Every structure is written in structure tokens, then in C-alpha cells.
XYZ file of C-alpha atoms in Angstrom:
598
model
C -0.496 0.498 0.127
C 1.668 3.213 -1.200
C 1.542 5.893 1.225
C -1.132 8.623 -0.646
C -3.264 5.625 -0.035
C -2.614 5.066 3.157
C -2.948 8.373 3.944
C -6.528 7.992 2.313
C -7.752 5.335 4.247
C -6.079 7.021 7.437
C -8.818 10.296 6.583
C -11.717 8.267 6.245
C -10.769 6.150 9.600
C -10.834 9.697 11.758
C -13.626 10.808 10.844
C -15.521 8.594 10.806
C -14.588 7.892 14.377
C -14.958 11.591 14.563
C -19.211 11.142 13.029
C -19.151 8.248 16.148
C -17.247 10.105 18.686
C -20.394 12.912 18.307
C -18.295 16.062 19.430
C -18.635 18.548 15.782
C -21.812 17.972 13.968
C -21.542 16.091 11.000
C -21.327 19.407 9.030
C -18.531 20.477 11.410
C -16.355 16.673 9.782
C -17.263 16.788 6.411
C -15.120 20.281 6.671
C -12.479 19.188 8.607
C -11.833 15.852 6.920
C -11.547 18.366 3.456
C -8.385 20.813 5.668
C -6.993 16.810 6.404
C -7.073 15.925 2.727
C -6.026 19.823 1.839
C -3.198 19.275 4.539
C -1.894 15.630 3.172
C -1.945 16.637 -0.299
C -4.301 14.108 -0.906
C -7.638 15.897 -2.803
C -5.386 19.172 -4.536
C -6.375 23.016 -4.057
C -7.522 23.018 -7.344
C -11.015 20.426 -6.735
C -11.328 21.441 -2.961
C -14.758 22.210 -3.743
C -15.405 20.880 -6.764
C -18.348 18.130 -4.873
C -20.095 21.559 -4.075
C -21.334 22.110 -7.886
C -21.980 18.518 -7.853
C -25.667 17.106 -9.737
C -25.592 16.037 -6.201
C -25.623 18.285 -4.125
C -28.575 20.167 -6.777
C -30.862 17.537 -7.177
C -31.056 17.620 -2.746
C -31.532 20.465 -2.790
C -34.113 21.797 -5.003
C -35.427 18.234 -3.537
C -35.764 19.949 -0.233
C -37.595 22.771 -1.636
C -40.082 20.856 -3.390
C -41.033 18.775 -1.012
C -40.881 21.279 1.878
C -44.035 22.397 -1.471
C -45.605 19.490 -0.705
C -45.632 18.979 2.861
C -47.104 22.816 2.466
C -49.488 21.704 0.170
C -51.242 19.804 2.237
C -53.287 17.362 -0.312
C -50.987 14.102 1.871
C -52.042 15.577 5.222
C -56.179 15.389 4.166
C -56.049 12.873 2.336
C -55.266 11.041 5.356
C -57.069 12.531 7.661
C -60.620 11.520 5.466
C -59.147 8.159 6.158
C -58.575 7.611 8.945
C -62.133 8.562 10.997
C -63.061 5.161 9.431
C -59.803 3.638 11.214
C -60.428 3.197 15.412
C -57.914 0.450 15.672
C -53.976 0.974 17.101
C -52.827 -1.773 14.826
C -55.082 -0.389 12.129
C -54.172 3.843 11.851
C -49.878 2.623 12.470
C -50.257 0.934 8.853
C -52.238 3.677 7.822
C -49.717 6.399 8.863
C -46.542 3.252 8.138
C -47.840 3.273 4.672
C -47.910 6.330 3.755
C -45.743 7.798 4.965
C -43.453 4.748 2.947
C -46.416 5.662 -0.529
C -45.366 9.492 0.642
C -40.851 8.817 1.010
C -40.534 6.939 -2.743
C -42.685 10.504 -3.599
C -40.813 13.180 -1.928
C -37.742 13.283 0.226
C -37.908 10.604 2.830
C -37.724 13.153 5.291
C -40.488 16.289 4.902
C -42.642 13.022 4.094
C -42.414 11.707 7.710
C -42.376 15.677 8.544
C -45.543 16.582 7.133
C -47.300 13.772 8.403
C -45.942 14.051 12.000
C -49.178 15.476 13.041
C -52.068 13.599 11.283
C -49.727 10.973 14.008
C -50.490 13.010 16.801
C -53.840 13.955 16.822
C -54.517 9.802 16.214
C -52.984 9.020 19.125
C -55.156 12.283 21.207
C -57.817 10.542 19.492
C -56.546 7.137 21.479
C -55.781 8.724 23.885
C -52.038 7.185 24.116
C -48.609 8.166 23.344
C -47.130 9.628 19.622
C -44.285 6.799 20.517
C -46.533 4.019 19.737
C -46.406 5.633 15.837
C -43.350 7.610 15.573
C -40.918 5.202 15.477
C -42.525 3.076 13.239
C -43.322 5.528 10.709
C -39.462 6.761 10.888
C -38.481 2.860 9.440
C -41.358 3.284 7.121
C -40.319 5.917 5.377
C -36.457 4.845 5.242
C -38.127 1.876 4.029
C -39.992 4.032 1.318
C -37.214 6.659 0.418
C -35.428 2.935 -0.922
C -38.841 3.136 -3.965
C -37.004 5.773 -6.306
C -34.242 7.405 -7.392
C -35.299 11.201 -5.014
C -36.599 9.106 -2.335
C -33.714 9.228 -0.461
C -30.092 10.649 -0.955
C -28.158 7.342 -0.961
C -29.464 7.104 -4.169
C -28.976 9.528 -5.691
C -25.930 8.944 -4.950
C -25.393 5.435 -5.823
C -26.707 5.985 -9.708
C -23.808 8.435 -9.944
C -21.252 6.151 -9.432
C -23.384 3.452 -11.662
C -23.517 6.727 -14.389
C -19.592 6.707 -13.763
C -19.310 3.019 -14.220
C -21.326 2.150 -16.642
C -22.251 5.531 -18.071
C -26.045 4.773 -17.695
C -27.768 6.024 -14.065
C -29.893 4.182 -12.344
C -33.437 4.994 -13.149
C -36.189 7.310 -11.110
C -37.941 3.889 -10.388
C -35.071 1.029 -11.475
C -35.450 0.881 -7.386
C -38.732 -0.313 -7.314
C -39.104 -3.610 -6.983
C -36.229 -4.362 -4.492
C -37.717 -1.195 -2.914
C -41.324 -2.245 -2.647
C -40.569 -5.965 -1.684
C -39.183 -4.482 1.064
C -40.960 -1.757 2.494
C -44.346 -4.837 2.335
C -41.877 -6.995 4.434
C -41.122 -4.130 7.001
C -44.881 -2.966 6.588
C -45.847 -5.893 7.935
C -43.199 -6.470 10.235
C -43.767 -2.777 11.820
C -47.560 -3.937 12.450
C -46.847 -6.966 14.915
C -43.350 -5.301 15.823
C -44.809 -1.683 17.448
C -44.948 -3.441 20.835
C -41.520 -3.420 21.591
C -40.662 0.136 21.353
C -42.166 1.470 25.568
C -45.226 3.140 25.894
C -43.899 5.683 28.676
C -42.166 7.411 26.442
C -43.609 10.963 26.688
C -42.225 14.143 24.942
C -41.094 17.676 27.567
C -44.025 19.385 26.838
C -43.521 22.247 24.419
C -43.829 26.078 25.220
C -47.287 25.860 23.923
C -48.345 23.102 26.785
C -47.148 24.758 29.137
C -48.658 27.754 28.290
C -51.985 26.111 28.388
C -52.471 26.986 24.212
C -55.770 24.583 24.021
C -56.996 27.028 20.855
C -56.979 30.739 19.045
C -60.389 32.995 18.589
C -59.783 33.952 14.801
C -61.584 36.810 12.148
C -62.343 35.606 8.217
C -64.250 37.347 5.761
C -65.579 34.888 2.968
C -64.881 35.902 -0.204
C -65.907 35.012 -3.933
C -64.981 31.436 -4.452
C -64.628 29.717 -1.715
C -66.494 25.785 -1.234
C -67.855 27.202 1.732
C -70.245 29.895 0.440
C -73.489 29.066 0.180
C -72.511 26.047 2.404
C -74.748 25.554 5.734
C -73.742 26.410 8.981
C -74.101 22.405 9.644
C -72.601 21.453 6.901
C -69.425 23.900 6.569
C -68.897 22.582 10.501
C -69.443 18.323 9.748
C -66.994 19.129 6.726
C -64.231 20.003 9.360
C -64.492 17.398 11.374
C -65.862 20.053 14.325
C -62.738 20.368 15.509
C -63.446 23.968 14.086
C -66.408 26.106 15.770
C -68.279 29.005 14.410
C -69.099 31.406 17.864
C -70.236 34.439 16.482
C -70.325 35.771 12.823
C -71.747 39.469 10.536
C -73.378 39.621 8.013
C -74.279 44.132 6.865
C -72.393 44.760 9.530
C -75.327 43.064 11.623
C -73.520 40.180 14.381
C -75.791 36.852 15.236
C -75.431 33.546 17.202
C -75.344 31.779 14.192
C -77.899 28.728 13.626
C -76.982 25.271 12.760
C -79.416 26.045 9.954
C -77.306 29.143 8.218
C -76.276 29.472 5.065
C -73.210 30.850 3.440
C -73.128 34.117 2.121
C -69.844 35.691 0.437
C -68.489 38.571 2.377
C -69.729 36.371 6.063
C -67.601 37.359 8.409
C -67.005 34.472 10.386
C -65.126 34.122 14.312
C -63.589 30.982 14.728
C -62.132 29.330 17.707
C -59.518 26.330 17.843
C -56.386 24.709 17.790
C -54.215 26.350 14.735
C -53.776 23.186 12.832
C -57.437 23.552 12.339
C -57.755 26.426 11.751
C -54.827 26.640 9.329
C -56.287 23.592 7.022
C -59.845 25.723 7.308
C -58.444 28.429 5.840
C -56.020 26.552 3.278
C -59.230 24.704 1.864
C -61.796 27.001 2.100
C -59.765 29.663 0.754
C -60.911 31.882 3.810
C -59.306 36.111 4.034
C -58.717 37.346 6.816
C -60.035 40.298 8.701
C -57.159 43.415 7.618
C -55.936 41.566 4.260
C -57.696 44.287 2.177
C -55.789 46.723 4.672
C -52.934 45.041 4.275
C -52.771 45.107 0.766
C -53.129 48.963 0.583
C -51.003 49.515 3.424
C -48.439 47.341 1.622
C -48.847 48.953 -1.419
C -48.572 52.741 0.093
C -45.307 51.469 1.591
C -44.150 50.677 -1.773
C -45.264 53.626 -3.337
C -42.797 55.818 -1.067
C -40.217 53.802 -1.588
C -39.705 51.693 1.440
C -38.885 47.944 1.519
C -41.203 46.536 3.290
C -39.635 43.051 3.005
C -41.850 38.767 3.351
C -44.719 38.788 4.925
C -45.183 36.536 8.046
C -46.749 35.556 11.441
C -45.152 35.461 14.561
C -47.109 33.890 18.040
C -45.894 36.214 21.121
C -47.393 36.976 24.659
C -49.016 39.782 25.417
C -46.214 40.963 28.417
C -47.847 43.008 32.222
C -46.950 46.185 32.168
C -47.182 46.340 27.700
C -48.715 48.474 25.814
C -51.347 45.465 24.421
C -52.234 44.061 28.157
C -56.371 47.050 28.513
C -56.422 48.104 24.990
C -58.180 47.139 22.115
C -56.483 46.256 18.380
C -59.057 48.149 16.847
C -57.811 51.260 19.907
C -54.494 50.499 19.002
C -55.329 50.449 14.922
C -52.114 48.472 16.023
C -52.450 48.036 11.084
C -51.218 52.667 10.157
C -49.106 52.483 13.505
C -47.359 49.720 13.472
C -47.616 47.772 10.527
C -48.883 44.718 11.277
C -52.166 42.825 11.501
C -53.431 41.245 15.276
C -55.017 37.684 13.512
C -55.993 35.107 16.406
C -55.590 35.588 19.915
C -55.980 32.405 23.050
C -56.762 32.820 26.411
C -56.268 30.024 28.690
C -59.710 28.397 30.020
C -61.542 30.748 28.303
C -63.873 31.200 25.234
C -63.058 34.498 22.859
C -66.336 34.853 21.343
C -66.103 39.228 20.342
C -64.479 40.594 16.895
C -60.702 40.168 17.278
C -60.551 44.572 16.958
C -62.631 44.571 20.359
C -61.498 41.694 22.576
C -59.399 43.457 25.306
C -55.983 42.255 25.889
C -54.957 40.613 29.070
C -51.247 39.874 30.125
C -50.512 35.893 29.780
C -53.219 35.970 26.729
C -51.193 34.351 22.900
C -51.364 36.674 19.623
C -50.508 35.509 16.387
C -49.551 39.501 14.295
C -49.062 39.420 11.497
C -46.314 42.089 9.558
C -43.277 42.607 8.067
C -40.838 39.777 9.459
C -37.916 42.181 9.554
C -39.641 44.364 11.657
C -41.552 42.264 13.589
C -38.500 41.988 16.837
C -38.245 45.231 16.743
C -42.675 45.785 16.860
C -42.580 42.917 19.596
C -40.767 44.922 21.398
C -42.612 48.377 21.394
C -45.639 46.289 22.134
C -44.624 44.503 24.788
C -44.740 40.944 24.045
C -42.565 38.013 24.225
C -41.829 35.760 20.804
C -43.259 32.351 21.502
C -39.599 31.140 19.796
C -40.393 26.947 20.189
C -43.452 26.432 18.607
C -43.838 27.281 14.524
C -47.349 27.834 12.903
C -48.573 29.294 9.950
C -52.424 30.246 11.179
C -53.292 32.743 8.563
C -51.673 31.582 5.324
C -53.300 30.304 2.773
C -51.644 27.413 1.311
C -51.559 26.355 -2.729
C -53.581 22.754 -3.025
C -52.278 20.370 -5.855
C -49.923 22.422 -7.911
C -46.639 21.224 -5.636
C -48.310 17.743 -6.695
C -48.679 18.460 -10.476
C -45.474 19.584 -10.471
C -43.620 16.745 -8.040
C -45.299 14.087 -10.851
C -43.283 16.172 -14.358
C -40.690 16.499 -13.009
C -40.728 12.803 -11.992
C -41.675 11.872 -16.166
C -39.300 13.299 -17.443
C -36.539 11.779 -15.599
C -38.571 8.681 -15.895
C -38.506 9.277 -20.163
C -34.360 9.718 -19.894
C -35.871 13.972 -21.287
C -34.137 15.494 -19.086
C -31.301 15.155 -16.067
C -32.549 14.333 -12.955
C -31.067 17.593 -11.464
C -32.253 19.981 -14.787
C -35.709 18.594 -14.015
C -35.692 18.964 -10.428
C -33.936 22.336 -10.268
C -36.661 23.788 -12.807
C -39.964 22.388 -10.227
C -37.933 23.823 -7.537
C -37.611 27.127 -9.712
C -41.398 26.563 -10.336
C -43.404 25.704 -7.192
C -40.763 29.231 -6.391
C -42.431 31.683 -9.084
C -46.181 30.659 -8.179
C -46.097 31.033 -4.725
C -47.078 27.479 -3.848
C -43.235 28.112 -1.406
C -42.047 31.811 -0.514
C -37.973 32.466 -0.978
C -38.254 32.411 2.648
C -40.316 28.461 3.719
C -37.648 27.452 0.527
C -34.364 28.045 1.968
C -35.871 27.044 4.959
C -36.876 23.721 4.065
C -32.774 23.223 2.949
C -30.990 20.799 4.863
C -27.934 22.890 4.458
C -25.430 21.076 6.848
C -26.951 17.901 5.188
C -25.043 20.336 1.602
C -22.519 21.250 3.309
C -20.703 17.838 4.083
C -21.334 16.044 0.393
C -19.594 19.213 -0.860
C -16.916 18.648 1.928
C -17.029 15.015 1.219
C -17.189 14.504 -2.803
C -13.535 15.368 -3.328
C -12.587 13.390 0.088
C -14.424 9.972 -0.696
C -12.570 9.973 -3.974
C -9.605 9.926 -2.493
C -10.229 6.108 -2.643
C -9.980 5.825 -5.659
C -7.652 8.964 -7.782
C -5.486 6.558 -5.373
C -5.881 3.624 -6.222
C -7.545 2.932 -2.251
C -10.549 0.831 -3.725
C -9.612 -0.606 -5.024
C -6.508 -2.658 -2.385
C -9.519 -2.532 0.518
C -11.909 -4.171 -2.429
C -9.058 -6.236 -4.089
C -9.299 -7.320 0.389
C -12.913 -7.778 0.713
C -12.768 -10.336 -2.931
C -10.076 -12.705 -0.780
C -12.442 -13.089 1.830
C -15.472 -12.969 -0.541
C -13.900 -16.184 -2.468
C -14.888 -18.520 0.418
C -17.747 -16.343 -0.268
C -21.297 -18.351 -3.257
C -22.521 -14.593 -5.229
C -25.094 -14.489 -2.101
C -23.132 -13.855 0.330
C -20.451 -11.067 -1.539
C -23.711 -9.820 -1.953
C -24.706 -9.851 1.494
C -21.309 -8.939 2.640
C -21.476 -5.921 0.820
C -24.860 -4.524 2.530
C -23.943 -5.864 6.106
C -20.877 -3.460 5.427
C -23.583 -0.867 4.224
C -25.959 -1.509 6.893
C -23.374 -1.612 9.805
C -21.699 1.360 9.141
C -24.138 3.676 8.377
C -25.656 3.811 12.379
C -22.200 6.510 13.421
C -21.686 8.208 9.535
C -24.274 9.801 8.008
C -26.204 7.636 5.137
C -25.099 10.048 2.328
C -21.293 9.607 3.354
C -21.077 6.015 4.364
C -22.820 5.598 -0.291
C -19.619 8.586 -0.527
C -17.366 6.140 0.507
C -18.744 2.613 0.249
C -19.812 2.950 -3.477
C -16.305 2.633 -5.007
C -15.379 0.401 -2.802
C -18.491 -1.648 -3.893
C -18.496 -1.485 -6.891
C -14.324 -2.298 -7.391
C -15.060 -5.684 -5.351
C -17.548 -6.851 -7.804
C -15.074 -5.836 -10.842
C -12.461 -7.533 -9.147
C -14.833 -10.590 -8.274
C -16.137 -10.454 -12.243
C -19.359 -9.388 -11.902
C -21.801 -6.785 -13.196
C -21.398 -3.641 -10.178
C -25.829 -3.247 -10.520
C -26.781 -6.090 -7.508
C -23.672 -4.635 -4.689
C -24.734 -0.810 -5.693
C -28.419 -1.493 -4.761
C -27.146 -3.628 -1.745
C -24.739 0.073 -0.574
C -27.880 1.458 -1.309
C -30.078 -0.209 0.440
C -27.702 -0.311 3.522
C -27.079 3.074 3.714
C -30.579 3.709 3.841
C -31.772 1.744 6.349
C -30.391 2.685 9.965
C -32.048 0.947 12.792
C -30.427 0.842 15.183
C -28.904 4.486 16.236
C -30.394 7.716 16.228
C -27.958 9.537 14.706
C -27.679 7.412 11.258
C -30.494 8.985 9.198
C -32.063 12.457 10.138
C -35.693 10.711 9.875
C -34.682 9.072 13.291
C -33.385 12.271 14.547
C -36.775 13.960 14.041
C -38.747 11.930 15.929
C -36.951 11.127 18.566
C -37.469 14.234 20.879
C -41.123 14.485 20.255
C -41.782 10.288 21.142
C -39.118 10.611 24.163
C -36.966 8.332 23.008
C -33.715 6.458 24.269
C -30.951 5.574 22.560
C -31.408 1.830 23.616
C -35.500 2.303 21.986
C -33.752 2.161 18.346
C -32.559 -1.408 18.551
C -34.928 -2.563 20.183
C -37.633 -2.410 17.449
C -34.597 -1.536 14.432
C -32.331 -4.738 15.111
C -35.086 -7.023 14.063
C -36.018 -4.951 11.286
C -32.586 -4.866 9.998
C -31.880 -8.599 9.796
C -35.030 -9.352 8.326
C -33.373 -6.683 5.522
C -30.413 -8.619 5.677
C -31.823 -12.142 5.232
C -34.586 -10.631 2.853
C -33.091 -8.541 0.787
C -30.779 -9.831 0.079
C -32.553 -12.304 -2.993
C -33.992 -9.038 -3.919
C -31.834 -8.138 -4.828
C -30.104 -10.764 -7.123
C -33.100 -11.877 -8.984
C -33.641 -8.088 -9.604
C -29.963 -7.869 -11.026
C -28.825 -10.862 -11.304
C -24.743 -10.093 -11.338
C -23.824 -11.965 -15.035
């Protein structure tokens, strides 16, 4: 083994040790590895940053933006809610949740699919008076398995496709992963359907800021615009369509206030005072295209600001608590004229232990009330200080916003169709799709950038040149030759199982994308040394890297559910170790069946 080869392997081993140690975040670890490779001379300065221009970075970043737009649309969430009305048993609900998140993970990045369906699991757990931990870890594992089914489901699939293209000139297509991935997904669903009891039911998440303040519901004021699905409905039909999650406390028509009867028909221009949980109100506003009170005044104010040449910045909502002695205490929004004097609009109010029914502008605010204020985000901190409000930074609230529904789904379907037909490269198709959902308003630029996991992109850009040192120094050939010597005593299926097991063993300690960047070149060289075609070994690498069921750190999905589920580190292995064994035992023949070695 030459000195550069030894240095390449030592750098990667050192990087792996840092990942396991956990002292630095994974993107910082990748940066350290890149700097070390530069200092050792195994990465040339002119090659140090070429990873950031790689198609992988573009594809992953674009896929995250599209996932955010699909999540924002609420289409899958609403479909799941309709199904859940007819499913009441925990096992059946678990099957619905895991099946839905798995299918969604094949369409969007699995972390995005899991994030957009987690609220449904909380609702089901609340109805059953059980802990969300019963659903969350199985959903995370189902998301990992679902991500194996398509090219864009998870980052390892994209990276493996690029390695195959470098070797054979032909990348894996959008649905080349589907036969193996679908088989493992079905096996996983059956396992999770019965094995979910391995997760301790006493796990509970720490109380959130909202729970600590007992924020059980808001009251908001909206207007029925022309074209709203609610126009022409009776009050009873309107409430039934929203499954009783919201309450219509008062209605104003032609300036007259009344308690609405269930048989009363809603008309264009009616002002409705609604109360309910934030998510329920947000869904109602989005579904029925409701306009919150003050929307017209706000648009006029924006136009006046533009005419004066001032910058209003991006409009958003902030949740805050009315502080004792602050300007809002003892005042009404109408009396203070918040929109004209401060450039903010009062969207909703929540008061502990009381259901409010007065108009928002006429409600006298008290210390401890939780309010939702809307206005330019760049000036909101100063406005909160002037009003004497404390922001609730721990809660992500979308109340008052309205979502485009089917457009992100159609854009995603178009991108997948173009790539599946081979008409447009994956990077171009997904970059164009991400730009389109932003340009059409399906997701705002700020939300889009919030959905991009920048540490993942930094890690990918930094590790691509580092992992490539295995190839440029010839270290991958040395390692592959060593594995080939071990595999000479194994049957063909044993060689594939060896690569699958190696990838599954490494990915709990490395990020899954980092695992593929290291393992894929080795697996390809390994296949060549044995005289086999590389596809089965690359597929085994992708499957192994995408199946981390043992720790909360190997994949973002597992990390995402750890806090809300109240899980401990060892809980993952209790449910995940048998599933890992199933993937190894059944995944190997599946791979060999669809991707023959000769």
C-alpha cells in the first residue's frame, strides 16, 4: 500500500471516528476531513470545492424545496385525515400511517414525507389517549424503507446512481429501485404492524412552550371571499366538513352580529369568528380559501409603503405573549390601530381557560394572552418590543396563511415523468421544479430556504472530494481486493450480503450519504475484482445505507422523531435490530433476483 493510499484510508477512518465521537456536527466533521485531506496533499487545491458544483448537491437541495412545497400543500395530510375517520384501532391506524408515509417517501425525500405526516400521528394518538411514541418510530422506519423505492426518495440512491453512471455510462433510472425497494417496504410494513409493541409505551415528549402555557385554541376572524367552497353551505355542513375541529362562535353579516344557526346558509362577504386548535384553523383557512380580517387593509398598506419607496420585507406571522405592563395590556387592537400605527395585523388570540367570541378588534387584551401578529418579518422584532410582547420562538405557526394545493404535486409529477422518460437530466428537472414552485407561490423563498438542510449540502460538497481520494489514490482497489479475497470462499449471494451488511454496519455511525460516498466506490471495485456486474453491489450499498434502524443519529428521520416521541438511544435497537436482520436476510435474494450478477 502506497503512502497516499494509507493517508486516504487514515483520513476516512479519522472522519468516521469523529462521526462516532459526536463532538462536532456532521457538516463540521466533513469540513475537518476536507481540510485534513488538503493538508496531507491527497486532495489538490483546485479540486477542493468541486463537490459543491456536483449534481448531487443540486438534486438534494432541489428535492428538499419540492418536499417543502408538497408538505405545505397539505394534500397528503388531508387525504390521510379522511381515511383516519374510519380507522379507530391502534394497529390499523399504525398501518395507515406507516403505509402513507412510506408511499409519500417514494415521491418526496423521506424526511419531508415524515415531517408532513407527523401532525396526523399526534391527532390519532390524542384521540386514542395514547403516546405518540407508538406511531413515530415505526413511521420513521417506514419512511426509510419507502425512500428506497425511487431515485429521489433518499440521498444514497442519487449518489449510487452517479457511481453507476461513472462506471457504465448509464445511471439508475427513477424507478430502477422500485422492485427491491417495494419488496422491502412490504416486508417492513408487516413487521411494524405486529412488532410496534417493542417500543415502550411510557415514552413521552417534554412539554412544549404551548403546552406549558396551556394554549388549547385560538379565536380568529375571517371573511368568506368569492369562490370559497364554503359559500352556499349551511353552517352545519361547513362544520361537519371540518370534522368538528373548529367552532363558529359568531357571524357578522351586513354589519349585524348574530349567533349562527346550524341551518343558516353562508354567503359571500360574511365575517366568521372561528375558534379551534392552530392546525385546525390553518387547514380551514387553506381549504376554504378564507381571507382573514384586515387582509385588504394590509395589502393597501403594502402598496402605500411601495409608493413611498420603503421596503416591507417578507410578510409572515409571529406568535407572542402579551407582557404585563406592555402597550397591549388593557387595550384593543381597534383602539390601538395596530395596522396603521405599527404595520402589523392581529390574526388570532388565545386566552387560557376561556373561549373568546368578540371581534378581534374589540377584544380587550390581558397579560398572558397569546396573540398571532402578522407583518413584515424584518421589522417584527422591533414591533414586538414596542408592543411589549414576548415571542414564542419554540413554536412554528402557519395560522393565517393560505396554501396552494395540487400545484406542487403536479410539478413533482412532471419532474419525475421527464426524468423517468430520460428526456431531462435529474438535476435539471428538479432544479426547474424547485424554481417553479417558488415562482408560482406554492412556497415562499424564505420557506424554501428554511426547508433546505444546509448542513447536509455542506457535508456532501465537502465529502465528495475526500471520498474520491479512495479512487484517485487507488485505495478503493486495495480495500476491494481484500474483500474479494474474503469473498472467494463465499457464494455469489454471500458477496452481495457482505456489502449489504457492511453498509448497514457503517451507516448508524456515519450519515447515510457519507456512507454511500465511502462505500459505493469500494463496492463497485469489489464487483469488478470478482468478475460480476456492479449493479447488485451498488444496489446493496444503497439499501444498506438507507436502512439505519439502530440509532437516532444515522439518519435525519430517526433524529426527527426522537424528541417528540420521548425516545431513548436504546429504544431504536429494540425495534430496529430485528428489522435490520430481515432486510439482510430477505433483501439479498431480492437484489439478486432483479439485478443478476452476470
